[in-house]
Structures are given as structure tokens and as C-alpha cells.
Coordinates of C-alpha atoms in Angstrom, one line a residue:
X6 CA 107.2 81.9 136.7
X7 CA 110.5 81.3 134.9
X8 CA 110.7 84.9 133.8
X9 CA 110.0 86.2 137.4
X10 CA 112.4 83.8 138.9
X11 CA 115.1 84.8 136.5
X12 CA 114.5 88.4 137.1
X13 CA 114.7 87.9 140.9
X14 CA 118.0 86.1 140.5
X15 CA 119.4 88.9 138.3
X16 CA 118.2 91.5 140.9
X17 CA 119.9 89.6 143.7
X18 CA 123.1 89.2 141.7
X19 CA 123.3 92.9 140.8
X20 CA 122.8 93.9 144.4
X21 CA 125.9 92.1 145.6
X22 CA 128.2 93.8 143.1
X23 CA 130.1 96.6 144.8
X24 CA 129.4 100.0 143.3
X25 CA 133.1 100.7 142.7
X26 CA 133.1 97.6 140.4
X27 CA 130.2 98.6 138.3
X28 CA 132.4 99.8 135.4
X29 CA 133.8 96.4 134.9
X30 CA 130.4 94.8 134.5
X31 CA 129.1 97.2 131.7
X32 CA 130.6 95.0 128.9
X33 CA 129.5 91.6 130.2
X34 CA 126.0 92.8 130.9
X35 CA 125.7 94.4 127.5
X36 CA 126.8 91.2 125.8
X37 CA 124.3 89.2 127.9
X38 CA 121.5 91.5 127.0
X39 CA 122.5 91.5 123.3
X40 CA 122.5 87.7 123.3
X41 CA 119.1 87.5 125.0
X42 CA 117.5 89.9 122.6
X43 CA 119.0 88.1 119.6
X44 CA 117.3 84.9 120.7
X45 CA 113.8 86.5 120.7
X46 CA 111.4 85.2 118.0
X47 CA 111.0 87.6 115.1
X48 CA 107.4 88.5 116.1
X49 CA 108.5 89.3 119.7
X50 CA 109.7 92.9 120.0
X51 CA 110.5 93.1 123.8
X52 CA 112.2 91.0 126.4
X53 CA 109.6 89.7 128.8
X54 CA 111.7 90.3 131.9
X55 CA 112.2 93.9 131.1
X56 CA 108.4 94.4 131.1
X57 CA 108.0 93.4 134.7
X58 CA 107.2 96.2 137.2
X59 CA 110.9 96.8 138.0
X60 CA 112.2 95.2 134.8
X61 CA 115.3 97.2 133.9
X62 CA 115.9 98.4 137.5
X63 CA 118.7 96.0 138.3
X64 CA 120.8 96.9 135.2
X65 CA 120.2 100.7 135.1
X66 CA 122.5 101.7 138.0
X67 CA 125.4 99.8 136.5
X68 CA 124.9 101.5 133.1
X69 CA 124.5 104.9 134.8
X70 CA 127.7 104.5 136.8
X71 CA 129.6 103.4 133.7
X72 CA 128.3 106.4 131.9
X73 CA 129.3 108.9 134.6
X74 CA 132.7 107.5 135.7
X75 CA 133.9 105.0 133.1
X76 CA 136.5 105.3 130.3
X77 CA 135.4 106.5 126.8
X78 CA 134.8 102.9 125.7
X79 CA 132.9 102.1 128.8
X80 CA 130.7 105.2 128.4
X81 CA 129.9 104.2 124.8
X82 CA 129.0 100.7 125.9
X83 CA 126.9 102.0 128.7
X84 CA 125.0 104.4 126.3
X85 CA 124.4 101.6 123.8
X86 CA 123.3 99.3 126.6
X87 CA 120.8 101.9 127.7
X88 CA 119.5 102.1 124.2
X89 CA 119.0 98.4 124.0
X90 CA 117.1 98.5 127.3
X91 CA 114.8 101.1 125.8
X92 CA 114.4 99.3 122.5
X93 CA 113.4 96.0 124.1
X94 CA 111.1 97.3 126.9
X95 CA 107.4 98.2 126.6
X96 CA 106.8 101.9 127.0
X97 CA 104.6 101.4 130.0
X98 CA 107.3 99.5 131.8
X99 CA 109.8 102.4 131.2
X100 CA 107.6 104.9 133.0
X101 CA 109.5 104.5 136.3
X102 CA 112.9 104.8 134.6
X103 CA 112.6 107.6 132.1
X104 CA 114.2 110.1 134.4
X105 CA 116.9 107.6 135.5
X106 CA 117.9 107.1 131.9
X107 CA 117.5 110.6 130.5
X108 CA 119.0 112.5 133.3
X109 CA 122.5 111.1 133.2
X110 CA 122.6 111.3 129.4
X111 CA 121.7 115.0 129.4
X112 CA 124.1 115.6 132.2
X113 CA 127.2 114.4 130.4
X114 CA 126.3 115.1 126.7
X115 CA 127.8 118.7 127.0
X116 CA 131.1 117.4 128.4
X117 CA 134.2 116.7 126.3
X118 CA 133.8 113.3 124.8
X119 CA 135.0 111.5 121.7
X120 CA 132.6 111.8 118.8
X121 CA 131.5 108.2 119.0
X122 CA 130.3 108.7 122.6
X123 CA 128.5 111.9 121.8
X124 CA 126.9 110.2 118.7
X125 CA 125.7 107.3 120.9
X126 CA 124.2 109.6 123.5
X127 CA 122.3 111.7 120.9
X128 CA 121.1 108.5 119.2
X129 CA 119.8 107.1 122.5
X130 CA 118.0 110.4 123.4
X131 CA 116.4 110.3 120.0
X132 CA 115.3 106.7 120.6
X133 CA 113.7 107.7 123.9
X134 CA 111.8 110.5 122.1
X135 CA 110.5 107.9 119.6
X136 CA 109.7 105.1 122.1
X137 CA 108.3 107.0 125.1
X138 CA 107.5 110.6 123.8
X139 CA 105.0 111.3 126.6
X140 CA 107.6 110.6 129.3
X141 CA 110.1 112.9 127.6
X142 CA 108.0 116.1 127.6
X143 CA 109.5 117.5 130.8
X144 CA 112.9 117.4 129.2
X145 CA 112.1 119.0 125.8
X146 CA 113.7 122.4 126.5
X147 CA 117.0 120.9 127.6
X148 CA 116.9 118.3 124.8
X149 CA 116.3 121.0 122.1
X150 CA 119.2 123.0 123.3
X151 CA 121.4 119.9 123.3
X152 CA 120.4 118.8 119.8
X153 CA 120.8 122.3 118.3
X154 CA 124.3 122.6 119.8
X155 CA 125.0 119.2 118.3
X156 CA 124.3 120.5 114.8
X157 CA 127.5 122.7 115.1
X158 CA 129.8 119.9 116.2
X159 CA 132.9 119.3 114.1
X160 CA 132.2 115.5 113.6
X161 CA 129.7 114.7 110.8
X162 CA 128.3 111.6 112.6
X163 CA 127.5 113.7 115.7
X164 CA 125.8 116.3 113.5
X165 CA 123.7 113.7 111.8
X166 CA 122.6 112.1 115.1
X167 CA 121.7 115.5 116.5
X168 CA 119.6 116.3 113.4
X169 CA 117.8 112.9 113.6
X170 CA 117.2 113.3 117.3
X171 CA 115.9 116.9 116.7
X172 CA 113.5 115.4 114.1
X173 CA 112.1 113.1 116.7
X174 CA 111.6 116.0 119.1
X175 CA 110.0 118.5 116.7
X176 CA 106.5 116.9 116.6
X177 CA 106.4 117.1 120.4
X178 CA 107.3 120.8 120.5
X179 CA 104.3 123.1 120.8
X180 CA 106.2 126.2 119.7
X181 CA 108.4 125.9 116.7
X182 CA 109.1 129.5 115.9
X183 CA 112.1 130.0 118.3
X184 CA 113.7 126.8 116.8
X185 CA 113.2 128.1 113.2
X186 CA 114.7 131.4 114.1
X187 CA 117.8 129.7 115.6
X188 CA 118.2 127.3 112.6
X189 CA 117.8 129.8 109.9
X190 CA 120.1 132.3 111.6
X191 CA 122.7 129.5 111.9
X192 CA 122.4 128.6 108.2
X193 CA 123.0 132.2 107.3
X194 CA 126.0 132.7 109.6
X195 CA 127.7 129.3 109.3
X196 CA 130.4 128.8 106.7
X197 CA 131.1 125.1 107.2
X198 CA 129.1 123.1 104.7
X199 CA 128.5 120.1 107.0
X200 CA 127.0 122.3 109.7
X201 CA 124.8 124.0 107.2
X202 CA 123.6 120.7 105.9
X203 CA 122.8 119.5 109.4
X204 CA 120.8 122.7 110.1
X205 CA 118.9 122.4 106.8
X206 CA 118.1 118.8 107.6
X207 CA 116.5 120.1 110.9
X208 CA 114.6 122.7 108.8
X209 CA 113.3 119.8 106.7
X210 CA 112.1 118.1 109.8
X211 CA 110.3 121.3 110.9
X212 CA 108.3 121.8 107.7
X213 CA 107.5 118.0 107.4
X214 CA 106.2 117.8 111.0
X215 CA 102.5 117.4 111.6
X216 CA 102.6 120.6 113.7
X217 CA 104.2 122.7 110.9
X218 CA 100.9 124.5 110.3
X219 CA 101.5 126.4 113.6
X220 CA 104.5 128.2 112.1
X221 CA 104.1 132.0 112.1
X222 CA 104.4 134.2 109.0
X223 CA 107.9 135.3 110.1
X224 CA 109.0 131.7 110.3
X225 CA 107.6 130.9 106.9
X226 CA 109.4 133.9 105.5
X227 CA 112.7 132.9 107.2
X228 CA 112.5 129.3 105.8
X229 CA 111.6 130.7 102.3
X230 CA 114.7 132.9 102.4
X231 CA 116.9 130.0 103.7
X232 CA 115.8 127.6 100.9
X233 CA 115.7 130.0 98.0
X234 CA 118.8 132.2 98.5
X235 CA 121.4 131.2 95.9
X236 CA 124.7 130.0 97.2
X237 CA 128.0 129.0 95.7
X238 CA 127.8 125.5 97.2
X239 CA 128.0 122.6 94.8
X240 CA 127.5 120.1 97.6
X241 CA 124.8 117.6 96.3
X242 CA 123.6 117.0 99.9
X243 CA 122.9 120.7 100.4
X244 CA 121.0 120.9 97.1
X245 CA 118.9 117.9 98.1
X246 CA 118.1 119.1 101.6
X247 CA 117.4 122.7 100.5
X248 CA 115.1 121.7 97.7
X249 CA 113.3 119.2 100.0
X250 CA 112.7 121.9 102.6
X251 CA 111.3 124.1 99.8
X252 CA 109.1 121.4 98.5
X253 CA 107.7 120.6 102.0
X254 CA 107.2 124.4 102.6
X255 CA 104.9 124.6 99.6
X256 CA 102.8 122.0 101.3
X257 CA 102.5 124.1 104.5
X258 CA 101.5 127.5 103.1
X259 CA 98.2 128.2 101.4
X260 CA 97.9 127.1 97.8
X261 CA 97.9 130.6 96.4
X262 CA 101.2 131.4 98.2
X263 CA 102.6 128.0 97.2
X264 CA 101.9 128.6 93.5
X265 CA 103.6 132.0 93.8
X266 CA 106.7 130.3 95.5
X267 CA 106.9 127.8 92.7
X268 CA 106.6 130.4 89.9
X269 CA 109.3 132.6 91.5
X270 CA 111.8 129.9 92.7
X271 CA 111.2 126.7 90.8
X272 CA 110.4 127.6 87.2
X273 CA 113.4 128.2 85.0
X274 CA 113.8 131.1 82.6
X275 CA 115.8 131.5 79.4
X276 CA 118.1 134.0 81.0
X277 CA 118.9 132.0 84.1
X278 CA 122.5 131.0 84.5
X279 CA 123.1 127.2 84.6
X280 CA 123.6 127.1 88.4
X281 CA 120.3 129.0 88.9
X282 CA 118.5 126.6 86.5
X283 CA 119.8 123.6 88.3
X284 CA 118.8 125.0 91.7
X285 CA 115.3 125.7 90.4
X286 CA 114.9 122.3 88.9
X287 CA 115.9 120.7 92.2
X288 CA 113.2 122.7 93.9
X289 CA 110.7 121.8 91.2
X290 CA 111.4 118.1 91.5
X291 CA 110.9 118.4 95.3
X292 CA 107.6 120.3 95.0
X293 CA 106.3 117.7 92.5
X294 CA 107.1 115.0 95.0
X295 CA 105.8 116.8 98.1
X296 CA 102.8 118.8 96.8
X297 CA 101.6 117.4 93.5
X298 CA 98.0 118.7 94.0
X299 CA 99.3 122.2 93.4
X300 CA 100.0 121.3 89.7
X301 CA 96.6 119.6 89.3
X302 CA 95.0 123.0 89.9
X303 CA 97.1 124.9 87.3
X304 CA 97.6 123.9 83.6
X305 CA 100.0 126.8 83.4
X306 CA 102.3 125.2 86.0
X307 CA 102.0 121.9 84.1
X308 CA 103.0 123.5 80.9
X309 CA 105.9 125.5 82.5
X310 CA 107.2 122.3 84.1
X311 CA 107.2 120.6 80.7
X312 CA 108.9 123.5 79.1
X313 CA 111.6 123.6 81.8
X314 CA 112.3 119.9 81.3
X315 CA 112.3 120.1 77.5
X316 CA 114.8 123.0 77.5
X317 CA 117.1 121.3 80.0
X318 CA 117.1 118.0 78.1
X319 CA 117.7 119.5 74.7
X320 CA 121.1 118.1 73.5
X321 CA 123.7 120.8 73.2
X322 CA 127.3 119.5 72.8
X323 CA 128.7 123.1 73.3
X324 CA 126.9 123.5 76.6
X325 CA 129.6 122.8 79.3
X326 CA 126.9 123.1 82.0
X327 CA 124.6 120.5 80.4
X328 CA 125.1 117.9 83.2
X329 CA 124.4 120.5 85.9
X330 CA 120.8 121.1 84.7
X331 CA 120.0 117.8 82.9
X332 CA 120.3 115.5 86.0
X333 CA 117.7 117.4 88.1
X334 CA 115.5 117.8 85.0
X335 CA 115.3 114.0 84.7
X336 CA 114.0 113.9 88.3
X337 CA 111.4 116.5 87.4
X338 CA 110.2 114.5 84.4
X339 CA 110.0 111.3 86.4
X340 CA 108.0 112.9 89.3
X341 CA 105.6 114.6 86.8
X342 CA 105.0 111.5 84.8
X343 CA 104.4 109.4 87.9
X344 CA 101.6 111.6 89.2
X345 CA 98.2 111.3 87.5
X346 CA 97.3 114.7 89.0
X347 CA 100.1 116.4 87.1
X348 CA 100.0 114.4 83.9
X349 CA 96.4 113.0 83.6
X350 CA 95.8 110.5 80.8
X351 CA 95.6 112.4 77.5
X352 CA 97.7 115.3 78.7
X353 CA 99.7 116.9 75.9
X354 CA 102.7 117.1 78.3
X355 CA 103.1 113.3 78.5
X356 CA 104.7 112.7 75.1
X357 CA 106.9 115.8 75.5
X358 CA 108.3 114.6 78.9
X359 CA 108.8 111.0 77.7
X360 CA 110.5 112.1 74.6
X361 CA 112.8 114.3 76.7
X362 CA 113.9 111.3 78.8
X363 CA 114.3 109.2 75.7
X364 CA 116.7 111.8 74.2
X365 CA 119.0 111.3 77.1
X366 CA 119.6 107.6 76.2
X367 CA 119.0 107.7 72.4
X368 CA 122.3 106.8 70.6
X369 CA 121.9 109.8 68.3
X370 CA 121.7 112.4 71.1
X371 CA 123.1 110.8 74.3
X372 CA 126.6 112.1 73.8
X373 CA 125.4 115.4 75.4
X374 CA 124.6 113.7 78.6
X375 CA 126.8 112.1 81.3
X376 CA 126.3 108.6 82.7
X377 CA 124.6 109.8 85.8
X378 CA 122.0 111.6 83.8
X379 CA 121.5 108.5 81.5
X380 CA 121.1 106.3 84.6
X381 CA 118.5 108.7 86.0
X382 CA 116.6 108.8 82.8
X383 CA 116.5 105.0 82.6
X384 CA 115.3 104.8 86.2
X385 CA 112.6 107.4 85.4
X386 CA 111.4 105.5 82.3
X387 CA 111.4 102.2 84.1
X388 CA 109.3 103.7 86.9
X389 CA 106.8 105.1 84.4
X390 CA 106.6 101.8 82.6
X391 CA 106.0 99.9 85.8
X392 CA 103.5 102.2 87.5
X393 CA 101.8 104.1 84.6
X394 CA 102.3 101.9 81.5
X395 CA 99.1 103.4 80.0
X396 CA 100.9 106.7 79.5
X397 CA 104.1 105.2 78.1
X398 CA 102.5 102.6 75.8
X399 CA 102.0 104.9 72.8
X400 CA 105.7 105.6 72.8
X401 CA 106.9 102.1 73.9
X402 CA 108.8 101.3 70.7
X403 CA 110.8 104.4 70.9
X404 CA 111.6 103.8 74.5
X405 CA 112.7 100.2 74.0
X406 CA 114.8 101.0 70.9
X407 CA 116.7 103.6 72.9
X408 CA 117.0 101.4 76.0
X409 CA 118.3 98.4 74.1
X410 CA 121.3 100.5 73.1
X411 CA 122.4 100.4 76.8
X412 CA 121.9 96.8 77.8
X413 CA 125.6 96.2 77.0
X414 CA 126.8 99.5 78.4
X415 CA 130.3 99.4 80.0
X416 CA 128.9 101.5 82.9
X417 CA 127.4 98.8 85.1
X418 CA 124.8 101.0 86.7
X419 CA 123.6 102.2 83.3
X420 CA 123.5 98.6 82.0
X421 CA 121.5 97.3 85.0
X422 CA 119.0 100.3 84.8
X423 CA 118.6 99.6 81.1
X424 CA 117.7 95.9 81.7
X425 CA 115.1 96.8 84.3
X426 CA 113.7 99.5 82.0
X427 CA 113.4 97.0 79.1
X428 CA 111.8 94.5 81.4
X429 CA 108.9 96.8 82.3
X430 CA 108.6 98.6 79.1
X431 CA 108.0 95.3 77.3
X432 CA 105.6 94.2 80.1
X433 CA 107.5 91.0 80.8
X434 CA 107.6 91.4 84.6
X435 CA 105.1 90.9 87.3
X436 CA 103.7 94.2 88.8
X437 CA 101.9 93.3 92.1
X438 CA 100.4 96.8 92.5
X439 CA 98.3 96.4 89.4
X440 CA 97.9 92.6 89.7
X441 CA 99.6 92.1 86.3
X442 CA 101.6 88.9 86.1
X443 CA 103.7 89.7 83.0
X444 CA 103.5 88.1 79.6
X445 CA 105.2 88.2 76.2
X446 CA 102.5 90.1 74.3
X447 CA 104.5 93.4 74.5
X448 CA 107.6 91.7 73.3
X449 CA 105.8 90.1 70.4
X450 CA 104.2 93.4 69.4
X451 CA 107.6 95.2 69.6
X452 CA 109.3 92.6 67.4
X453 CA 106.6 92.8 64.8
X454 CA 106.8 96.6 64.7
X455 CA 110.5 96.3 64.2
X456 CA 110.1 94.2 61.1
X457 CA 109.6 90.7 62.6
X458 CA 111.9 88.1 64.2
X459 CA 114.3 88.2 61.2
X460 CA 115.0 91.9 61.4
X461 CA 118.1 93.2 63.2
X462 CA 116.2 94.9 66.0
X463 CA 113.9 91.9 66.3
X464 CA 116.8 89.5 66.6
X465 CA 118.6 91.7 69.1
X466 CA 115.7 91.9 71.5
X467 CA 114.7 88.2 71.1
X468 CA 118.2 87.1 71.8
X469 CA 118.5 89.3 74.8
X470 CA 115.2 88.1 76.1
X471 CA 116.3 84.5 75.8
X472 CA 119.5 85.1 77.6
X473 CA 118.6 87.8 80.2
X474 CA 115.2 89.3 80.3
X475 CA 113.2 86.0 80.6
X476 CA 115.2 85.1 83.7
X477 CA 114.7 88.6 85.2
X478 CA 111.0 88.3 84.5
X479 CA 110.8 84.9 86.1
X480 CA 112.5 86.3 89.2
X481 CA 109.8 88.9 89.6
X482 CA 107.3 86.1 90.0
X483 CA 109.1 84.5 92.9
X484 CA 107.4 84.6 96.3
X485 CA 110.4 86.2 98.0
X486 CA 111.1 88.8 95.3
X487 CA 111.8 92.2 96.7
X488 CA 110.6 95.3 94.7
X489 CA 113.3 96.9 92.6
X490 CA 111.9 100.4 93.0
X491 CA 114.8 102.8 93.4
X492 CA 114.8 105.6 96.0
X493 CA 113.6 108.9 94.7
X494 CA 116.6 111.2 95.0
X495 CA 114.2 114.0 96.0
X496 CA 112.5 112.1 98.7
X497 CA 113.3 112.8 102.3
X498 CA 116.7 111.5 101.7
X499 CA 118.7 109.6 104.1
X500 CA 116.1 108.8 106.5
X501 CA 118.4 106.3 108.1
X502 CA 120.8 109.1 109.2
X503 CA 119.7 108.7 112.8
X504 CA 120.0 104.9 112.8
X505 CA 122.9 103.6 114.8
X506 CA 123.4 100.1 116.0
X507 CA 123.5 99.6 119.7
X508 CA 124.9 96.2 119.5
X509 CA 127.8 95.3 121.7
X510 CA 130.7 93.2 120.5

């Protein structure tokens, strides 16, 4: 009764506001809605009044008018206000208002607006596709054209919002081939790197979509060409997106074709120039992450993967391109070691891959590798120690000796990664996924293997355990402890690209 009475009062109030004055009410209404939604209990995802039969009806005309006739600031507030209405309303209650929200947004998105307004419009359209996909189907052709145009905007935020919105649309699109043709042609013809990145991000969304199996042979070939053609770009974002698209493509095509793609475009050769090696290693890391079952079927691919890593992580002070190939090689080693399909227990490739990562941080060989590669190797070793300790255990002492050389590193990211690695390599921390609570048995065994508590290495690790590692281990047993797993650099990247707060100040 209170909700219905409040809604009736709001409806009556909005009806007496002259239409010419709507612009001035966009800000106050947005702040009021923001305040109301912030007061909701955490478990409550929608505003009860918005879920009534005509829930958002009183507010929508004010936002629409502000969107069509207001200043740039008013337009942005109106768009973000619409987004908040969508976010805090049940999809069934939005059925009557889908056209009333989407129509004005589509109508003005092609006009000249500041980047912040365009970005807000694209973000809200993407939200609508996520929240009420069935209601958006009539608008798919217009929306696809709008989003594809957004990929070529000069502003990076607008491009990212367009790519994120297109990613929400793709699973709803029954025919992806025309979109693939447009994107791959754009990548080929566009010189501006930011636009190429946005288009490749859209290609990633296509090959990762549940309906990617519907792609024609021509589309598959076009994506293969776009993801494997060597370019002069050194942009890390481009490398990440291109390799991610390649990895996902290998999960779409039949296994035989995928193995052929991996052999041609992801396995390094002794005559490959450093940029080509780096490109192939990026692709290999992505395939290992996206399609590990391919490698389970082929011991040849497993051996070639290990050889590629071993070659790239062999110290060579005279190789000026060492950093270019060593960083993606650490990601390949990590992804291979984390998959029991690729490196099953007892695999001869396991010690070779672990030894390659250890070389990156071993004091006798680490001078050939930069701090980014050392950090990546430590993160990889920690992940293996945490999730597959059984494969690391035979080499634990070598790992810990190398890691302890970095716990006082002047590079803070390397130092922190070394601490976490030592924590899990010595089995001091709690690992909820395996129901292991952590103990000092690994520490005691390592100290004894180093010559006992009186030895230099024994004293070093015991002292560091007393001052630092024991406290880190205790923290992992706290109820509110958040996992310290680091994002895989070859995973689908910045998946938050499309996120954009719709809060109003």
C-alpha cells in the first residue's frame, strides 16, 4: 500500500510539471532515484515502485524530453537516468517501455554530441540488450549499424562502449556473417590503432558467442586472416585481442582444422624473427587457455609447446629481443602447467616448463629477463603451486631458492609476487579449492633439505617466515579473505570495458 500510494503521488506530481520545464527536473529526479536505489538492501535488486504496472511511466517522459532538447550535461544525465531505471526494474515491468526508452536513444545517437554523451547512450543501449534482450529484437538491425559506426569514433571511451554493446547484441543476432565481413574489412582498411583494437574486440565477441558455430567458411577464413596476418603494431592491447580471437577461433572450428591453425600460426620455429615468435607465443597462450582439449589429443603439440617455451626462456644476454618473446612464453608455460589435460601427472614436459620459469628468476640467469617477465614467471609459479602442487612438489626446493632471492626486490610488484609464490610453494597458505588449510610441513622439509635451521638458506627462510610469511598465511585463513589469484593476461581481457557508472552527482 505504501509503495502504491507513493507511486500515485509521484505520478500526480509529474503530471503537473509543464513540459517546457522538464529539462530542469532531470537532475533532481536523477538524484532522487539514485538516493532511493542506494537505500535498497543488498539482496534487493530492483525498486518496488518501478515494478508496478506503470512503474517508470511518470519519469520516462521527463528523461526523454531532456534527452531530445536539453544541453549536453542534461542529455548525459537523462541517459544515465534511463540506465538506472532499466537497471532497477524487473524485465517484465519494462515491457511497456522498451520502445519509449530505446527509440529516443537510437534517434539521437547519430547526432553530433560530446563523447561523454555518446558513450552514455551506447552503454545504456548495451544495458537494455543485457536486461531485456527479447524486447530489443525488433531494434537489432538499427542497433548493429549504430554500434559498428561507434567502433570508428575518434574517442576511445566511445569505441569501448560500442564494442561492449555490440558484444551484448551478437548472441541475439541470427546471422553473423555480414557483421564479420564488415569488421574484418574495417580491420584491414583502418590505420588508426584504437579503431583496429575496437573492431578486433568485436571479433572476439563474435567467436566467443554461443552462436559462433553458425559462422560460414568464408567468415572463418576472414577471421583467420585478420588474426594471423603479421603487423608492425607493438600495441599490447592489439596483441592481446588478436591472440584472444585466434584462441577462441580454434574452439569454433573442427579439431583437425584447429590443430592445423595451431601448427601454422602458434608454434615457433628457429628461423622466426623475434616479432613473429612473440606473436605466435601470444596466440599459443590464448589457445591453451581457450581450447586446452586440443593439446590433450596430441603429444606432438604438447612437445612443440614445451620446446617453444624452453627456447624463448633460454637466457641470452646478447639477444636484444629477449623481453619481446620471454613475456608471452611465461604465459604459455603457466597455461600449460595449469591444465591437467595438457600436462597430465608424470608428463615429461612438466619439469622442463617449471625449470624454464625458474630460470627467469634464478639469480644466476635472471639478468637476461626484465622485471615484467620476472613478475609473470613468479605469478605463474605461484598459480601452479596453489592449484597443482603435485606437479611442482618434486621441484619445490629449486623454486623456493629462486623465489627467496626476490622477496627483498626493489621492484615492488616483483617483491609481492615473490612473497605470494613462496607462500604457496611452501604450502603455508590455505587453499579452499582443495580444502587444504596450510601447515609448516613444507617449510620444515625445505629447511632440512637446505642443511637445517643453522644453514644460511635455512636461517633466511625461517626469519622471513617469522616476519612476513606467517602473517600472510594467517590472513588466508580469515573468513573475509579474498582470493589473490591474478587475472590471466590472455583471458578475455578487460571485460569491464563496457561498464560505466550511471550514478548522478
